[in-house]
Short mmCIF file of C-alpha atoms in Angstrom, two decimals:
data_model
loop_
_atom_site.label_atom_id
_atom_site.label_comp_id
_atom_site.label_asym_id
_atom_site.label_seq_id
_atom_site.Cartn_x
_atom_site.Cartn_y
_atom_site.Cartn_z
CA MET A 1251 46.52 134.68 20.79
CA LYS A 1252 46.55 131.09 19.56
CA LEU A 1253 49.74 132.09 17.45
CA LYS A 1254 51.31 133.43 19.82
CA LYS A 1255 51.98 130.22 22.38
CA ILE A 1256 52.40 128.69 18.86
CA THR A 1257 55.81 130.61 18.44
CA ALA A 1258 56.10 130.82 21.73
CA LEU A 1259 56.67 127.31 22.05
CA ILE A 1260 58.13 126.75 18.64
CA LEU A 1261 61.08 129.11 19.74
CA THR A 1262 62.13 127.56 23.38
CA THR A 1263 61.99 124.66 21.78
CA VAL A 1264 64.49 125.99 19.44
CA MET A 1265 66.77 127.08 21.56
CA ALA A 1266 66.36 123.84 24.36
CA LEU A 1267 67.69 121.98 21.00
CA SER A 1268 70.49 124.64 20.64
CA MET A 1269 71.91 124.07 24.67
CA THR A 1270 71.85 120.48 23.85
CA ALA A 1271 73.31 120.45 20.59
CA CYS A 1272 76.07 123.18 22.14
CA GLY A 1273 76.71 120.84 25.54
CA GLY A 1274 77.15 117.81 23.48
CA GLY A 1275 79.67 120.17 22.31
CA SER A 1276 81.27 120.70 24.88
CA SER A 1277 81.59 116.93 26.19
CA ASP A 1278 83.10 116.14 23.22
CA THR A 1279 85.58 118.24 23.04
CA SER A 1280 86.02 117.49 27.23
CA SER A 1281 86.58 113.84 25.98
CA SER A 1282 88.57 114.41 22.83
CA GLU A 1283 90.98 116.13 25.63
CA GLU A 1284 90.89 113.12 28.10
CA LYS A 1285 91.52 110.99 24.83
CA GLN A 1286 94.29 113.47 23.57
CA ASP A 1287 95.75 113.63 27.05
CA SER A 1288 95.72 109.63 27.51
CA THR A 1289 97.61 109.33 24.17
CA THR A 1290 100.22 111.60 25.26
CA VAL A 1291 101.03 109.94 28.00
CA ALA A 1292 100.73 106.49 26.77
CA ALA A 1293 103.70 107.62 23.93
CA THR A 1294 105.33 109.03 26.41
CA GLU A 1295 105.11 106.16 29.06
CA ALA A 1296 105.78 103.32 26.25
CA PRO A 1297 109.49 104.96 25.53
CA ASP A 1298 109.84 103.93 28.78
CA ALA A 1299 108.48 100.63 28.64
CA GLU A 1300 111.10 99.73 25.68
CA ASP A 1301 113.93 101.71 27.89
CA SER A 1302 113.40 99.08 30.53
CA GLU A 1303 113.07 96.04 27.89
CA ASN A 1304 116.11 97.07 26.07
CA THR A 1305 117.54 97.30 29.52
CA GLU A 1306 116.74 94.11 30.72
CA ASP A 1307 117.84 92.60 27.87
CA ALA A 1308 121.08 94.44 28.50
CA GLU A 1309 121.60 93.06 31.85
CA ALA A 1310 120.25 89.21 30.52
CA SER A 1311 122.92 89.14 27.71
CA GLY A 1312 125.57 90.74 29.97
CA ASP A 1313 125.16 88.23 33.04
CA SER A 1314 126.72 85.54 30.52
CA TYR A 1315 129.60 85.10 28.39
CA THR A 1316 130.91 82.52 26.71
CA ILE A 1317 134.87 82.84 26.44
CA GLY A 1318 136.85 80.41 24.09
CA ILE A 1319 139.82 78.26 25.83
CA CYS A 1320 143.13 77.92 22.95
CA GLN A 1321 145.67 75.56 24.64
CA MET A 1322 148.94 74.57 23.27
CA LEU A 1323 148.70 71.56 24.23
CA GLU A 1324 148.44 69.17 27.30
CA HIS A 1325 150.82 69.73 29.90
CA PRO A 1326 151.12 69.43 33.32
CA ALA A 1327 152.05 73.76 33.71
CA LEU A 1328 149.41 74.76 30.84
CA ASP A 1329 146.42 72.46 32.68
CA ALA A 1330 147.14 74.43 36.03
CA ALA A 1331 146.67 77.46 33.59
CA THR A 1332 143.59 76.92 32.37
CA GLU A 1333 142.63 75.21 34.83
CA GLY A 1334 143.66 78.68 37.68
CA PHE A 1335 141.78 80.15 35.03
CA GLN A 1336 138.65 78.40 34.92
CA ASP A 1337 138.88 79.09 38.52
CA ALA A 1338 139.31 82.90 38.81
CA CYS A 1339 135.95 83.07 36.47
CA LYS A 1340 133.70 80.77 37.85
CA GLU A 1341 134.15 82.80 41.11
CA LYS A 1342 134.19 86.25 39.68
CA PHE A 1343 130.96 85.42 37.40
CA GLY A 1344 129.35 82.89 38.86
CA GLU A 1345 129.27 79.27 37.91
CA ASP A 1346 126.45 79.57 35.62
CA LYS A 1347 127.20 83.10 34.15
CA VAL A 1348 130.70 81.57 32.61
CA THR A 1349 130.57 78.76 29.37
CA PHE A 1350 133.48 77.44 28.50
CA ASP A 1351 134.63 76.13 25.23
CA LEU A 1352 138.05 74.59 25.59
CA GLN A 1353 140.13 73.61 22.62
CA ASN A 1354 143.16 71.70 22.46
CA ALA A 1355 145.80 72.51 19.65
CA GLN A 1356 147.87 69.58 19.94
CA GLY A 1357 150.73 71.65 19.75
CA GLU A 1358 150.31 72.47 15.82
CA GLN A 1359 150.71 76.04 14.72
CA ALA A 1360 147.80 75.11 11.74
CA MET A 1361 145.10 74.35 14.23
CA CYS A 1362 145.70 77.22 16.68
CA SER A 1363 144.95 79.09 13.82
CA THR A 1364 141.78 77.40 12.72
CA ILE A 1365 140.88 77.43 16.81
CA ALA A 1366 141.20 81.09 17.14
CA ASN A 1367 139.46 81.79 14.03
CA ASN A 1368 136.58 79.63 15.14
CA PHE A 1369 135.79 82.02 17.91
CA VAL A 1370 135.83 84.69 16.42
CA SER A 1371 133.12 83.39 14.08
CA ALA A 1372 130.95 82.18 16.69
CA ASP A 1373 131.48 85.53 18.26
CA VAL A 1374 132.21 84.34 21.79
CA ASP A 1375 133.23 87.20 24.13
CA LEU A 1376 136.80 87.15 25.36
CA ILE A 1377 139.91 84.22 24.33
CA LEU A 1378 141.71 82.67 26.35
CA ALA A 1379 145.89 82.12 25.18
CA ASN A 1380 147.44 79.34 27.02
CA ALA A 1381 151.41 79.84 25.49
CA THR A 1382 152.74 81.83 22.44
CA LEU A 1383 151.58 80.44 19.28
CA PRO A 1384 147.77 80.64 20.89
CA LEU A 1385 148.46 84.00 21.63
CA GLN A 1386 149.81 84.96 17.96
CA THR A 1387 147.43 83.09 16.00
CA ALA A 1388 144.42 85.07 18.13
CA ALA A 1389 145.97 88.31 17.79
CA GLN A 1390 146.19 88.08 13.83
CA ALA A 1391 142.20 86.07 13.80
CA THR A 1392 140.98 89.48 15.82
CA SER A 1393 141.69 93.34 16.88
CA ASP A 1394 138.21 92.98 17.92
CA ILE A 1395 137.87 90.47 21.05
CA PRO A 1396 139.35 90.86 24.18
CA ILE A 1397 142.20 88.37 24.21
CA MET A 1398 143.88 87.40 27.76
CA GLY A 1399 146.83 85.79 27.06
CA THR A 1400 149.14 83.20 29.94
CA SER A 1401 151.87 80.55 30.06
CA ILE A 1402 153.73 83.56 28.36
CA THR A 1403 157.24 84.26 28.89
CA ASP A 1404 157.05 88.21 26.89
CA TYR A 1405 154.55 90.01 24.79
CA ALA A 1406 156.61 92.15 23.34
CA THR A 1407 158.59 89.23 22.22
CA ALA A 1408 155.84 87.41 20.95
CA LEU A 1409 153.57 90.62 19.55
CA GLU A 1410 156.76 91.62 18.14
CA ILE A 1411 156.53 95.45 19.93
CA SER A 1412 159.48 97.59 20.00
CA ASP A 1413 158.73 100.25 22.28
CA TRP A 1414 157.30 97.57 25.35
CA THR A 1415 155.96 99.95 27.81
CA GLY A 1416 153.94 97.35 30.38
CA ALA A 1417 150.50 97.09 27.93
CA THR A 1418 150.57 96.10 24.40
CA GLY A 1419 147.87 99.11 23.67
CA VAL A 1420 145.94 96.77 21.70
CA ASN A 1421 143.49 94.81 22.34
CA ILE A 1422 145.85 91.79 24.75
CA SER A 1423 146.97 91.78 27.50
CA GLY A 1424 147.10 88.77 30.39
CA THR A 1425 149.58 87.49 32.32
CA SER A 1426 153.50 85.87 31.93
CA ASP A 1427 155.44 83.02 33.10
CA LEU A 1428 158.96 84.34 33.40
CA ALA A 1429 161.11 83.70 36.28
CA PRO A 1430 163.39 85.25 37.74
CA ILE A 1431 166.64 84.20 35.10
CA ASP A 1432 169.48 85.64 37.15
CA GLU A 1433 167.92 83.73 39.71
CA GLN A 1434 167.66 80.57 38.01
CA ALA A 1435 171.79 81.22 37.23
CA ASP A 1436 172.10 81.93 40.81
CA MET A 1437 170.70 77.95 41.72
CA THR A 1438 172.69 77.02 38.82
CA VAL A 1439 176.41 77.55 40.35
CA GLU A 1440 174.25 76.53 43.85
CA LEU A 1441 173.76 73.37 43.60
CA LEU A 1442 176.95 72.68 40.68
CA PRO A 1443 179.26 74.82 41.95
CA ASP A 1444 181.69 73.15 39.03
CA VAL A 1445 180.15 73.69 36.53
CA LYS A 1446 181.76 75.55 33.66
CA THR A 1447 179.98 74.65 30.85
CA VAL A 1448 176.83 74.43 30.59
CA GLY A 1449 173.71 73.37 27.38
CA ILE A 1450 170.69 75.18 26.61
CA LEU A 1451 168.27 73.67 25.30
CA TYR A 1452 165.09 74.69 23.27
CA CYS A 1453 162.88 74.16 19.98
CA SER A 1454 163.94 77.06 17.81
CA ALA A 1455 160.62 77.79 16.75
CA GLU A 1456 159.64 79.65 20.46
CA PRO A 1457 161.09 82.58 20.49
CA ASN A 1458 159.89 83.11 24.28
CA SER A 1459 162.73 80.42 24.11
CA LYS A 1460 165.14 82.19 22.59
CA TYR A 1461 164.58 85.15 25.01
CA GLN A 1462 165.09 82.96 28.28
CA ALA A 1463 167.98 81.37 26.62
CA ASP A 1464 169.81 85.30 26.04
CA LEU A 1465 169.43 86.12 29.18
CA TYR A 1466 170.82 83.24 30.93
CA THR A 1467 173.20 83.18 29.13
CA GLU A 1468 174.37 86.95 30.18
CA ALA A 1469 173.89 85.69 33.83
CA MET A 1470 176.18 82.81 33.62
CA LYS A 1471 178.77 84.83 31.98
CA GLU A 1472 179.09 86.25 34.78
CA LYS A 1473 179.31 83.73 36.60
CA ASN A 1474 182.75 82.61 34.06
CA VAL A 1475 180.34 80.23 33.04
CA GLU A 1476 180.10 79.52 29.20
CA CYS A 1477 176.72 78.74 28.26
CA LYS A 1478 176.17 76.71 24.40
CA GLU A 1479 172.92 76.46 22.13
CA PHE A 1480 171.24 73.31 21.33
CA THR A 1481 167.82 74.16 19.16
CA VAL A 1482 165.57 71.39 17.84
CA ALA A 1483 163.39 71.96 15.23
CA ASP A 1484 160.50 69.71 16.89
CA SER A 1485 160.53 66.47 18.74
CA ASN A 1486 161.42 64.21 16.57
CA GLU A 1487 164.95 65.75 17.23
CA ILE A 1488 165.06 65.83 20.59
CA GLN A 1489 167.32 62.78 21.48
CA SER A 1490 170.00 63.35 18.55
CA VAL A 1491 170.03 66.92 19.76
CA VAL A 1492 170.12 66.59 23.82
CA THR A 1493 173.47 63.04 22.91
CA SER A 1494 175.06 65.87 21.02
CA ALA A 1495 175.00 68.24 24.04
CA ILE A 1496 176.05 65.93 26.70
CA GLU A 1497 179.06 64.77 25.04
CA GLN A 1498 180.40 68.71 24.88
CA CYS A 1499 178.64 70.48 27.83
CA GLU A 1500 178.27 69.53 32.55
CA ALA A 1501 175.15 70.57 32.56
CA LEU A 1502 171.68 71.55 30.36
CA TYR A 1503 169.59 74.43 31.19
CA ILE A 1504 166.41 74.00 29.33
CA PRO A 1505 164.26 77.10 29.84
CA THR A 1506 159.88 77.26 29.81
CA ASP A 1507 159.80 76.03 26.53
CA ASN A 1508 156.83 73.63 25.57
CA THR A 1509 158.26 71.65 23.19
CA ILE A 1510 161.04 70.01 25.70
CA ALA A 1511 158.40 69.89 28.89
CA SER A 1512 156.12 67.50 26.32
CA ASN A 1513 159.09 64.81 25.95
CA THR A 1514 161.02 64.76 28.76
CA GLU A 1515 161.51 61.34 29.44
CA ILE A 1516 163.21 61.28 26.46
CA ILE A 1517 165.68 63.77 27.43
CA LYS A 1518 166.01 61.96 31.18
CA ASN A 1519 166.64 58.92 29.43
CA VAL A 1520 169.60 60.34 27.49
CA CYS A 1521 171.19 62.74 31.01
CA ILE A 1522 170.93 60.07 33.90
CA PRO A 1523 173.00 57.38 32.62
CA ALA A 1524 175.53 60.25 31.36
CA LYS A 1525 175.39 61.91 35.22
CA ILE A 1526 174.53 64.83 33.09
CA PRO A 1527 171.96 67.35 35.76
CA VAL A 1528 169.31 69.40 34.29
CA ILE A 1529 168.26 72.79 35.97
CA ALA A 1530 164.15 73.07 34.68
CA GLY A 1531 162.83 76.43 34.08
CA GLU A 1532 159.39 75.35 35.69
CA GLU A 1533 157.98 72.50 37.88
CA GLY A 1534 156.85 70.73 34.99
CA ILE A 1535 159.78 70.11 33.28
CA CYS A 1536 161.77 69.61 36.79
CA ALA A 1537 159.52 66.54 37.51
CA GLY A 1538 160.04 65.32 34.35
CA CYS A 1539 163.90 65.01 33.85
CA GLY A 1540 165.82 68.16 36.23
CA VAL A 1541 167.37 68.37 39.01
CA ALA A 1542 166.01 71.39 40.10
CA THR A 1543 163.62 74.30 39.50
CA LEU A 1544 163.52 78.35 40.45
CA SER A 1545 159.23 77.77 39.49
CA ILE A 1546 156.23 80.09 39.38
CA SER A 1547 152.25 78.49 39.78
CA TYR A 1548 151.02 78.55 36.75
CA TYR A 1549 147.86 78.22 38.56
CA ASP A 1550 148.12 81.53 39.77
CA ILE A 1551 148.84 83.09 36.74
CA GLY A 1552 146.04 81.71 35.24
CA TYR A 1553 143.53 82.44 38.09
CA ARG A 1554 145.24 85.99 37.40
CA ALA A 1555 144.29 86.04 33.64
CA GLY A 1556 140.74 85.01 34.93
CA GLU A 1557 140.09 87.99 37.27
CA MET A 1558 141.49 89.95 35.25
CA ALA A 1559 139.49 88.98 32.48
CA TYR A 1560 136.24 89.80 34.40
CA ASP A 1561 137.98 93.23 34.32
CA VAL A 1562 137.64 93.67 30.88
CA LEU A 1563 134.14 92.16 30.54
CA ALA A 1564 131.82 92.89 33.84
CA ASN A 1565 133.98 96.44 34.78
CA GLY A 1566 134.68 97.44 31.69
CA ALA A 1567 138.39 97.45 32.08
CA ASP A 1568 140.31 98.93 29.23
CA ILE A 1569 142.52 96.14 28.37
CA THR A 1570 145.01 98.26 25.74
CA THR A 1571 145.80 99.73 28.86
CA MET A 1572 145.54 96.75 31.72
CA GLU A 1573 149.89 95.87 31.71
CA ILE A 1574 150.96 92.22 31.54
CA GLU A 1575 151.59 90.67 35.09
CA SER A 1576 153.96 88.30 36.49
CA ALA A 1577 153.38 85.22 39.29
CA PRO A 1578 153.54 86.89 42.92
CA GLU A 1579 155.62 84.87 44.07
CA VAL A 1580 158.63 82.36 42.59
CA THR A 1581 159.72 78.79 44.80
CA LYS A 1582 162.86 76.87 45.29
CA MET A 1583 162.28 72.43 44.13
CA TYR A 1584 164.18 69.67 43.72
CA ASN A 1585 163.37 65.87 42.31
CA GLU A 1586 164.56 64.23 45.08
CA GLU A 1587 164.65 60.78 43.03
CA ILE A 1588 166.89 62.38 40.15
CA CYS A 1589 168.99 64.36 43.09
CA SER A 1590 169.62 61.40 44.55
CA GLU A 1591 170.52 59.48 41.44
CA LEU A 1592 172.86 62.34 40.35
CA GLU A 1593 174.73 62.34 43.81
CA ILE A 1594 173.53 66.03 43.70
CA GLU A 1595 173.25 67.38 47.50
CA VAL A 1596 170.40 70.20 48.07
CA PRO A 1597 170.40 72.55 50.46
CA ASP A 1598 167.71 74.26 52.76
CA GLY A 1599 164.62 76.18 51.15
CA TYR A 1600 163.96 73.57 48.69
CA GLU A 1601 160.90 72.14 47.96
CA LYS A 1602 159.86 68.88 47.19
CA VAL A 1603 158.81 67.99 43.42
CA GLU A 1604 155.88 66.24 42.97
CA THR A 1605 156.78 63.29 40.20
CA GLU A 1606 154.37 61.20 38.65
CA ASP A 1607 156.09 57.87 39.81
#
């Protein structure tokens, strides 16, 4: 009897232990499943957190931009274009979201190249090329960084594009400073009705000046006025070339030309005593030595270039298909002091150009 009780007790104990073991196993399995589920959730959530962090980083980098500006030289027209560009960028991006690295090439091609290459090394987000040489050197320096041009007369000429369609097809777009040449010719004969020979003065190193000279010659030919070209290689030749030109011509026409624009005082000192009027291609030249101009606003074309830069950087616009834009309007302007001195009567519809007194 006693043996049976002992045996029953042993069996009861063994069964209890077995049940306990089974219960522990079930608990561990549940815990393991919970841990596995928890790990799965964590693994699923981790990429989302990483993606979110990457998105924040992308937004942070995309919210601020560095723009390198290469300006050919200091001149009121180019200064105005740069100012307009910066104002547009500050307005569109926000003043604290855009940084400018403004560099002046002092009229030197080698300096333009150095500046452009430095911008590429610095990996700027966009380059503004203010004038033809900065555009050409920037184009040589990079085919990846977007380049916005301004104060460029003819992009096809500057970039040697033969099949021009309105857009460059490469990483370049921008605004043109070309005023209607035929209207400048009309203005010439309006102010100087008796003129028979006009000398065209420009720098031979500036292809866009040659482009304008050809257009002006054709327009004046239709008015039975002869044109003669007088070119300078640099500023050192201006005085002698102008002296020669006024001996052969009754008036001078100066297109938008950076070299000439920086030396208007020399031209004025030669032409005014000789009573030779100068028709200017833009406001700055007119203010320095001209009697009148049909001028664009360089501030406006710079501003528009800034808006285009925003479209490229912030909105993802394709710069390769972005057409070159021109000034929205032109203005007839005259230099009151020089017109008075040369006794030129200016008809209605002209605005006074601002001069440095």
